[in-house]
Amino acid sequence: MVDGEEKLIGRAIVGESSAFGLLYDGYQPKIYRFILVKVGHREEAEDLTHQVFLKAWQNIGTYQERGIPFSGWLYQIARNQVIDHYRTKKVHASLDLLEDEIPSECRLEHALESAFSLEQVRKVMKQLTPDQEDVLLLRFVDDLSIRDAAKTLKKSEGAIKLLQYRAIEKLKDLLSTEHNDN
């Protein structure tokens, strides 16, 4: 955690809404993208993102780093919101709107776009396990380190490396099958 962020968190903990607003400004786009990939609809993603930050604001006093960075704490809240959303809505996630929302500098997109269309990648991403999808999103879309992804998903660094490896291998297999079928 950067020193400035640590100070903002401290100010937010004592109730300074402007400090939390700055944290919101910094993290909202990443949390929104993460949720959008999970739910597939902009309005739902916007609503859930607002709920995440409302919960974070309501519970900021309980935040303690304890090895989990602030971003990891927010992602945990986001994952729980998405899980609650599916429990109540009984809907399925889609990646239909992802193309407009992922920044162009996303490494995973660049690595795949030369050989495969984003539509092909979307199709095969649906075949990954939720943990594999989460690891790829956190690592390559949101650019978290292995350590931060592990803390966010409450798994060991070794488990994250293994999930990432298996997810990439599965993507390769699925994409090569998809490519050969076309």
XYZ file of N, CA and C in Angstrom:
546
model
N 0.851 -1.173 0.000
C 0.000 0.000 0.000
C 0.894 1.232 0.000
N 0.586 2.162 -0.863
C 1.362 3.391 -0.920
C 1.026 4.257 0.276
N 1.996 5.067 0.675
C 1.845 5.891 1.866
C 0.629 6.801 1.769
N 0.429 7.419 0.616
C -0.710 8.312 0.440
C -2.034 7.586 0.588
N -2.097 6.371 0.065
C -3.317 5.575 0.189
C -3.572 5.212 1.643
N -2.508 4.875 2.350
C -2.637 4.535 3.763
C -3.213 5.712 4.548
N -2.762 6.910 4.230
C -3.287 8.106 4.900
C -4.750 8.334 4.550
N -5.098 8.138 3.280
C -6.501 8.287 2.875
C -7.389 7.292 3.620
N -6.929 6.069 3.740
C -7.699 5.051 4.456
C -7.870 5.460 5.912
N -6.798 5.930 6.524
C -6.878 6.394 7.907
C -7.874 7.528 8.069
N -7.864 8.464 7.133
C -8.810 9.588 7.190
C -10.241 9.101 6.962
N -10.406 8.131 6.070
C -11.743 7.586 5.815
C -12.261 6.829 7.035
N -11.381 6.124 7.719
C -11.776 5.366 8.907
C -12.354 6.281 9.977
N -11.804 7.494 10.090
C -12.327 8.431 11.095
C -13.510 9.237 10.563
N -14.023 8.856 9.385
C -15.252 9.447 8.889
C -15.119 10.559 7.872
N -13.935 10.778 7.343
C -13.746 11.844 6.363
C -14.197 11.345 4.984
N -15.376 11.776 4.577
C -15.957 11.276 3.327
C -15.160 11.696 2.098
N -14.499 12.846 2.152
C -13.716 13.268 0.985
C -12.532 12.326 0.750
N -11.958 11.794 1.816
C -10.861 10.827 1.677
C -11.384 9.538 1.049
N -12.560 9.097 1.499
C -13.145 7.900 0.903
C -13.499 8.159 -0.555
N -13.927 9.365 -0.867
C -14.231 9.727 -2.251
C -13.023 9.575 -3.156
N -11.857 9.938 -2.653
C -10.629 9.773 -3.440
C -10.301 8.289 -3.639
N -10.531 7.490 -2.606
C -10.334 6.043 -2.741
C -11.321 5.478 -3.765
N -12.548 5.950 -3.698
C -13.571 5.535 -4.661
C -13.126 5.856 -6.085
N -12.666 7.076 -6.289
C -12.224 7.490 -7.627
C -11.110 6.590 -8.158
N -10.225 6.164 -7.268
C -9.101 5.329 -7.690
C -9.475 3.884 -7.980
N -10.427 3.349 -7.230
C -10.744 1.925 -7.353
C -12.021 1.618 -8.125
N -12.894 2.577 -8.294
C -14.186 2.323 -8.930
C -14.061 1.692 -10.320
N -13.191 2.193 -11.203
C -13.130 1.579 -12.544
C -12.744 0.096 -12.526
N -11.804 -0.272 -11.675
C -11.372 -1.674 -11.615
C -12.461 -2.567 -11.030
N -13.105 -2.103 -9.959
C -14.172 -2.888 -9.342
C -15.336 -3.032 -10.326
N -15.653 -1.955 -11.016
C -16.731 -1.993 -12.010
C -16.425 -3.022 -13.106
N -15.215 -3.005 -13.654
C -14.847 -3.967 -14.701
C -14.948 -5.400 -14.187
N -14.446 -5.615 -12.973
C -14.490 -6.942 -12.370
C -15.939 -7.429 -12.283
N -16.825 -6.566 -11.808
C -18.232 -6.940 -11.658
C -18.900 -7.096 -13.021
N -18.589 -6.216 -13.958
C -19.200 -6.288 -15.284
C -18.913 -7.626 -15.954
N -17.704 -8.109 -15.806
C -17.359 -9.410 -16.383
C -18.222 -10.505 -15.760
N -18.505 -10.368 -14.492
C -19.283 -11.386 -13.788
C -20.769 -11.344 -14.129
N -21.347 -10.140 -14.264
C -22.796 -10.045 -14.454
C -23.209 -9.763 -15.888
N -22.345 -9.125 -16.671
C -22.605 -8.939 -18.085
C -23.552 -7.826 -18.479
N -24.081 -7.091 -17.539
C -25.013 -6.003 -17.851
C -24.553 -4.733 -17.159
N -24.459 -3.662 -17.928
C -23.927 -2.407 -17.394
C -24.710 -1.899 -16.188
N -26.047 -1.885 -16.298
C -26.848 -1.334 -15.197
C -26.648 -2.133 -13.914
N -26.658 -3.458 -14.039
C -26.438 -4.302 -12.867
C -25.037 -4.097 -12.312
N -24.059 -4.002 -13.196
C -22.676 -3.786 -12.753
C -22.548 -2.450 -12.037
N -23.189 -1.417 -12.563
C -23.151 -0.106 -11.906
C -23.799 -0.174 -10.531
N -24.976 -0.816 -10.450
C -25.666 -0.942 -9.161
C -24.820 -1.713 -8.153
N -24.267 -2.835 -8.590
C -23.453 -3.646 -7.682
C -22.182 -2.912 -7.262
N -21.601 -2.163 -8.181
C -20.402 -1.388 -7.843
C -20.736 -0.350 -6.780
N -21.864 0.312 -6.940
C -22.281 1.287 -5.922
C -22.515 0.599 -4.578
N -23.104 -0.601 -4.613
C -23.330 -1.346 -3.377
C -22.008 -1.732 -2.715
N -21.038 -2.103 -3.524
C -19.718 -2.453 -2.979
C -19.138 -1.268 -2.217
N -19.160 -0.096 -2.838
C -18.562 1.067 -2.187
C -19.401 1.564 -1.016
N -20.707 1.375 -1.069
C -21.545 1.715 0.081
C -21.196 0.808 1.253
N -21.074 -0.498 0.987
C -20.671 -1.436 2.045
C -19.283 -1.105 2.577
N -18.381 -0.776 1.665
C -17.020 -0.434 2.086
C -17.052 0.790 2.994
N -17.824 1.803 2.620
C -17.921 3.021 3.439
C -18.537 2.701 4.798
N -19.580 1.886 4.804
C -20.244 1.526 6.058
C -19.339 0.699 6.965
N -18.418 -0.048 6.367
C -17.571 -0.951 7.152
C -16.103 -0.546 7.179
N -15.791 0.650 6.707
C -14.385 1.081 6.645
C -13.720 1.025 8.022
N -14.499 1.231 9.063
C -13.951 1.185 10.418
C -13.453 -0.184 10.823
N -13.925 -1.219 10.140
C -13.488 -2.580 10.469
C -12.287 -3.018 9.638
N -11.921 -2.205 8.632
C -10.787 -2.581 7.779
C -9.488 -2.507 8.565
N -8.739 -3.591 8.498
C -7.381 -3.638 9.038
C -6.549 -4.376 8.004
N -5.383 -3.856 7.713
C -4.601 -4.440 6.620
C -4.346 -5.922 6.838
N -3.777 -6.320 7.918
C -3.518 -7.725 8.249
C -3.145 -8.580 7.043
N -2.287 -8.057 6.208
C -1.820 -8.824 5.066
C -2.713 -8.751 3.841
N -3.884 -8.153 3.956
C -4.771 -7.990 2.803
C -4.789 -6.515 2.440
N -4.349 -6.167 1.236
C -4.359 -4.755 0.845
C -5.795 -4.242 0.713
N -5.947 -2.941 0.721
C -7.263 -2.329 0.599
C -7.965 -2.804 -0.671
N -7.219 -2.902 -1.764
C -7.827 -3.373 -3.017
C -8.365 -4.794 -2.853
N -7.639 -5.637 -2.147
C -8.093 -7.001 -1.896
C -9.372 -7.033 -1.081
N -9.449 -6.134 -0.097
C -10.650 -6.020 0.731
C -11.839 -5.625 -0.143
N -11.636 -4.676 -1.056
C -12.713 -4.250 -1.964
C -13.127 -5.387 -2.897
N -12.155 -6.128 -3.422
C -12.494 -7.245 -4.309
C -13.278 -8.324 -3.561
N -12.955 -8.540 -2.293
C -13.716 -9.512 -1.507
C -15.165 -9.062 -1.368
N -15.362 -7.786 -1.094
C -16.722 -7.248 -1.005
C -17.419 -7.415 -2.354
N -16.708 -7.120 -3.438
C -17.287 -7.234 -4.782
C -17.683 -8.680 -5.092
N -16.815 -9.610 -4.783
C -17.136 -11.025 -5.028
C -18.370 -11.437 -4.246
N -18.451 -11.005 -2.989
C -19.614 -11.343 -2.173
C -20.889 -10.718 -2.734
N -20.798 -9.486 -3.233
C -21.965 -8.827 -3.832
C -22.432 -9.598 -5.062
N -21.491 -10.048 -5.878
C -21.857 -10.807 -7.076
C -22.507 -12.132 -6.678
N -21.946 -12.804 -5.690
C -22.531 -14.064 -5.213
C -23.947 -13.823 -4.710
N -24.143 -12.785 -3.902
C -25.485 -12.448 -3.411
C -26.425 -12.131 -4.568
N -25.910 -11.425 -5.558
C -26.701 -11.078 -6.742
C -27.209 -12.343 -7.429
N -26.342 -13.322 -7.603
C -26.753 -14.555 -8.267
C -27.696 -15.376 -7.407
N -27.522 -15.317 -6.118
C -28.442 -16.037 -5.237
C -29.854 -15.480 -5.367
N -29.954 -14.171 -5.473
C -31.278 -13.559 -5.528
C -31.843 -13.492 -6.938
N -31.013 -13.324 -7.930
C -31.484 -13.151 -9.313
C -31.539 -14.451 -10.099
N -30.701 -15.411 -9.748
C -30.614 -16.667 -10.493
C -30.350 -16.415 -11.976
N -29.372 -15.564 -12.241
C -29.020 -15.267 -13.628
C -27.617 -15.758 -13.907
N -27.261 -15.806 -15.163
C -25.941 -16.268 -15.563
C -25.095 -15.113 -16.056
N -23.810 -15.174 -15.744
C -22.894 -14.115 -16.176
C -22.624 -14.233 -17.668
N -22.341 -13.097 -18.264
C -21.900 -13.116 -19.650
C -20.802 -12.091 -19.815
N -20.052 -12.229 -20.866
C -18.957 -11.313 -21.134
C -19.280 -10.407 -22.315
N -20.576 -10.285 -22.668
C -20.965 -9.561 -23.871
C -20.471 -8.129 -23.930
N -20.381 -7.426 -22.794
C -20.027 -6.012 -22.823
C -18.567 -5.760 -22.514
N -17.800 -6.803 -22.359
C -16.422 -6.654 -21.908
C -15.554 -5.875 -22.879
N -15.754 -6.022 -24.155
C -14.869 -5.409 -25.143
C -14.744 -3.901 -24.941
N -15.841 -3.214 -24.626
C -15.803 -1.764 -24.452
C -15.207 -1.345 -23.116
N -15.134 -2.254 -22.165
C -14.771 -1.879 -20.806
C -13.338 -2.201 -20.416
N -12.683 -3.125 -21.107
C -11.308 -3.468 -20.754
C -10.387 -2.440 -21.384
N -9.486 -1.858 -20.605
C -8.571 -0.884 -21.188
C -7.715 -1.513 -22.280
N -7.342 -0.725 -23.266
C -6.596 -1.258 -24.403
C -5.227 -1.786 -24.004
N -4.719 -1.344 -22.846
C -3.403 -1.804 -22.445
C -3.437 -3.169 -21.754
N -4.602 -3.789 -21.697
C -4.735 -5.087 -21.041
C -3.840 -6.116 -21.739
N -2.935 -6.695 -20.993
C -1.970 -7.622 -21.576
C -2.622 -8.885 -22.126
N -3.613 -9.415 -21.424
C -4.255 -10.644 -21.879
C -4.932 -10.411 -23.221
N -5.600 -9.282 -23.367
C -6.270 -8.975 -24.634
C -5.254 -8.879 -25.759
N -4.139 -8.178 -25.517
C -3.116 -8.037 -26.551
C -2.514 -9.385 -26.928
N -2.316 -10.230 -25.947
C -1.712 -11.529 -26.222
C -2.624 -12.393 -27.089
N -3.924 -12.227 -26.918
C -4.852 -13.084 -27.631
C -5.399 -12.477 -28.912
N -5.414 -11.153 -29.000
C -6.138 -10.535 -30.105
C -5.509 -10.777 -31.469
N -4.216 -11.023 -31.508
C -3.604 -11.238 -32.817
C -4.074 -12.543 -33.456
N -4.324 -13.562 -32.661
C -4.694 -14.855 -33.221
C -6.191 -15.160 -33.113
N -6.877 -14.534 -32.180
C -8.262 -14.887 -31.917
C -9.109 -13.634 -31.758
N -10.364 -13.744 -32.134
C -11.277 -12.625 -31.918
C -11.669 -12.586 -30.446
N -12.054 -11.421 -29.991
C -12.488 -11.288 -28.603
C -13.721 -12.149 -28.356
N -14.528 -12.326 -29.374
C -15.721 -13.175 -29.248
C -15.329 -14.621 -28.947
N -14.274 -15.117 -29.603
C -13.799 -16.472 -29.328
C -13.298 -16.580 -27.888
N -12.583 -15.564 -27.434
C -12.067 -15.575 -26.065
C -13.229 -15.551 -25.077
N -14.226 -14.723 -25.330
C -15.409 -14.672 -24.461
C -16.056 -16.048 -24.348
N -16.212 -16.686 -25.483
C -16.873 -17.992 -25.522
C -16.125 -19.015 -24.665
N -14.820 -19.070 -24.795
C -14.066 -20.074 -24.037
C -13.890 -19.680 -22.570
N -13.883 -18.381 -22.271
C -13.770 -17.953 -20.861
C -14.942 -18.482 -20.037
N -16.092 -18.635 -20.677
C -17.272 -19.153 -19.981
C -17.070 -20.604 -19.546
N -16.096 -21.275 -20.136
C -15.854 -22.676 -19.826
C -14.838 -22.872 -18.697
N -14.246 -21.798 -18.214
C -13.314 -21.889 -17.091
C -14.098 -21.986 -15.788
N -13.438 -22.492 -14.746
C -14.079 -22.489 -13.433
C -14.140 -21.047 -12.928
N -15.037 -20.759 -11.985
C -15.087 -19.397 -11.436
C -13.745 -18.942 -10.856
N -13.035 -19.836 -10.169
C -11.729 -19.467 -9.608
C -10.718 -19.163 -10.707
N -10.720 -19.971 -11.769
C -9.796 -19.717 -12.877
C -10.109 -18.376 -13.534
N -11.384 -18.101 -13.748
C -11.781 -16.832 -14.350
C -11.361 -15.662 -13.457
N -11.607 -15.794 -12.145
C -11.227 -14.728 -11.213
C -9.730 -14.467 -11.240
N -8.938 -15.532 -11.245
C -7.483 -15.367 -11.261
C -7.045 -14.633 -12.522
N -7.568 -15.036 -13.672
C -7.186 -14.363 -14.918
C -7.606 -12.897 -14.912
N -8.797 -12.610 -14.424
C -9.258 -11.222 -14.371
C -8.390 -10.383 -13.440
N -8.125 -10.910 -12.256
C -7.326 -10.150 -11.291
C -5.893 -9.966 -11.768
N -5.331 -11.003 -12.357
C -3.928 -10.934 -12.772
C -3.730 -10.118 -14.043
N -4.586 -10.312 -15.048
C -4.317 -9.724 -16.358
C -5.184 -8.521 -16.701
N -6.388 -8.453 -16.173
C -7.223 -7.279 -16.427
C -6.919 -6.202 -15.396
N -6.908 -6.599 -14.119
C -6.664 -5.621 -13.061
C -5.206 -5.546 -12.643
N -4.365 -6.374 -13.236
C -2.913 -6.301 -13.069
C -2.454 -6.451 -11.619
N -3.120 -7.335 -10.860
C -2.682 -7.602 -9.492
C -1.502 -8.570 -9.516
N -0.650 -8.453 -8.538
C 0.462 -9.392 -8.394
C -0.081 -10.740 -7.910
N 0.748 -11.771 -7.997
C 0.377 -13.091 -7.460
C 0.003 -12.943 -5.991
N 0.813 -12.212 -5.258
C 0.591 -12.035 -3.822
C -0.759 -11.371 -3.548
N -1.059 -10.275 -4.265
C -2.313 -9.563 -4.031
C -3.518 -10.380 -4.490
N -3.370 -11.116 -5.581
C -4.458 -11.991 -6.033
C -4.713 -13.083 -4.995
N -3.649 -13.619 -4.419
C -3.789 -14.649 -3.388
C -4.522 -14.103 -2.169
N -4.148 -12.917 -1.750
C -4.818 -12.310 -0.595
C -6.277 -12.011 -0.906
N -6.533 -11.528 -2.102
C -7.898 -11.196 -2.506
C -8.789 -12.432 -2.534
N -8.279 -13.522 -3.072
C -9.061 -14.749 -3.204
C -8.920 -15.674 -2.000
N -8.139 -15.242 -1.010
C -7.915 -16.019 0.211
C -7.365 -17.407 -0.109
N -6.345 -17.408 -0.948
C -5.662 -18.637 -1.328
C -4.161 -18.408 -1.194
N -3.413 -19.476 -1.183
C -1.961 -19.339 -1.115
C -1.431 -18.868 -2.468
N -0.224 -18.315 -2.453
C 0.398 -17.886 -3.704
C 0.593 -19.080 -4.639
N 0.945 -20.218 -4.072
C 1.102 -21.428 -4.878
C -0.205 -21.838 -5.550
N -1.303 -21.722 -4.813
C -2.613 -22.061 -5.388
C -2.965 -21.112 -6.529
N -2.631 -19.839 -6.374
C -2.906 -18.857 -7.433
C -2.070 -19.181 -8.667
N -0.794 -19.503 -8.459
C 0.066 -19.855 -9.594
C -0.478 -21.077 -10.330
N -0.924 -22.065 -9.565
C -1.468 -23.277 -10.170
C -2.777 -22.983 -10.906
N -3.663 -22.209 -10.276
C -4.915 -21.826 -10.941
C -4.639 -21.062 -12.231
N -3.697 -20.133 -12.168
C -3.353 -19.340 -13.347
C -2.792 -20.248 -14.442
N -1.883 -21.123 -14.081
C -1.285 -22.037 -15.056
C -2.362 -22.900 -15.718
N -3.232 -23.492 -14.877
C -4.280 -24.365 -15.418
C -5.273 -23.580 -16.275
N -5.590 -22.366 -15.857
C -6.518 -21.534 -16.632
C -5.926 -21.189 -17.993
N -4.659 -20.826 -18.014
C -4.003 -20.483 -19.283
C -3.911 -21.711 -20.184
N -3.552 -22.852 -19.599
C -3.481 -24.087 -20.388
C -4.852 -24.450 -20.952
N -5.884 -24.317 -20.124
C -7.236 -24.624 -20.589
C -7.652 -23.648 -21.687
N -7.313 -22.369 -21.516
C -7.610 -21.378 -22.558
C -6.911 -21.742 -23.867
N -5.635 -22.115 -23.767
C -4.891 -22.511 -24.974
C -5.581 -23.673 -25.680
N -5.933 -24.701 -24.899
C -6.587 -25.875 -25.482
C -7.920 -25.506 -26.120
N -8.720 -24.747 -25.393
C -10.039 -24.372 -25.902
C -9.930 -23.482 -27.133
N -8.994 -22.545 -27.103
C -8.826 -21.649 -28.244
C -8.276 -22.388 -29.461
N -7.366 -23.339 -29.236
C -6.846 -24.083 -30.389
C -7.938 -24.971 -30.971
N -8.779 -25.555 -30.126
C -9.914 -26.342 -30.608
C -10.872 -25.449 -31.384
N -11.162 -24.281 -30.827
C -12.039 -23.307 -31.477
C -11.455 -22.883 -32.821
N -10.150 -22.642 -32.847
C -9.477 -22.200 -34.074
C -9.507 -23.303 -35.139
N -9.284 -24.544 -34.706
C -9.286 -25.666 -35.650
C -10.683 -25.963 -36.187
N -11.704 -25.664 -35.391
C -13.085 -25.886 -35.827
C -13.512 -24.873 -36.876
N -12.838 -23.724 -36.919
C -13.232 -22.669 -37.873
C -12.523 -22.763 -39.164
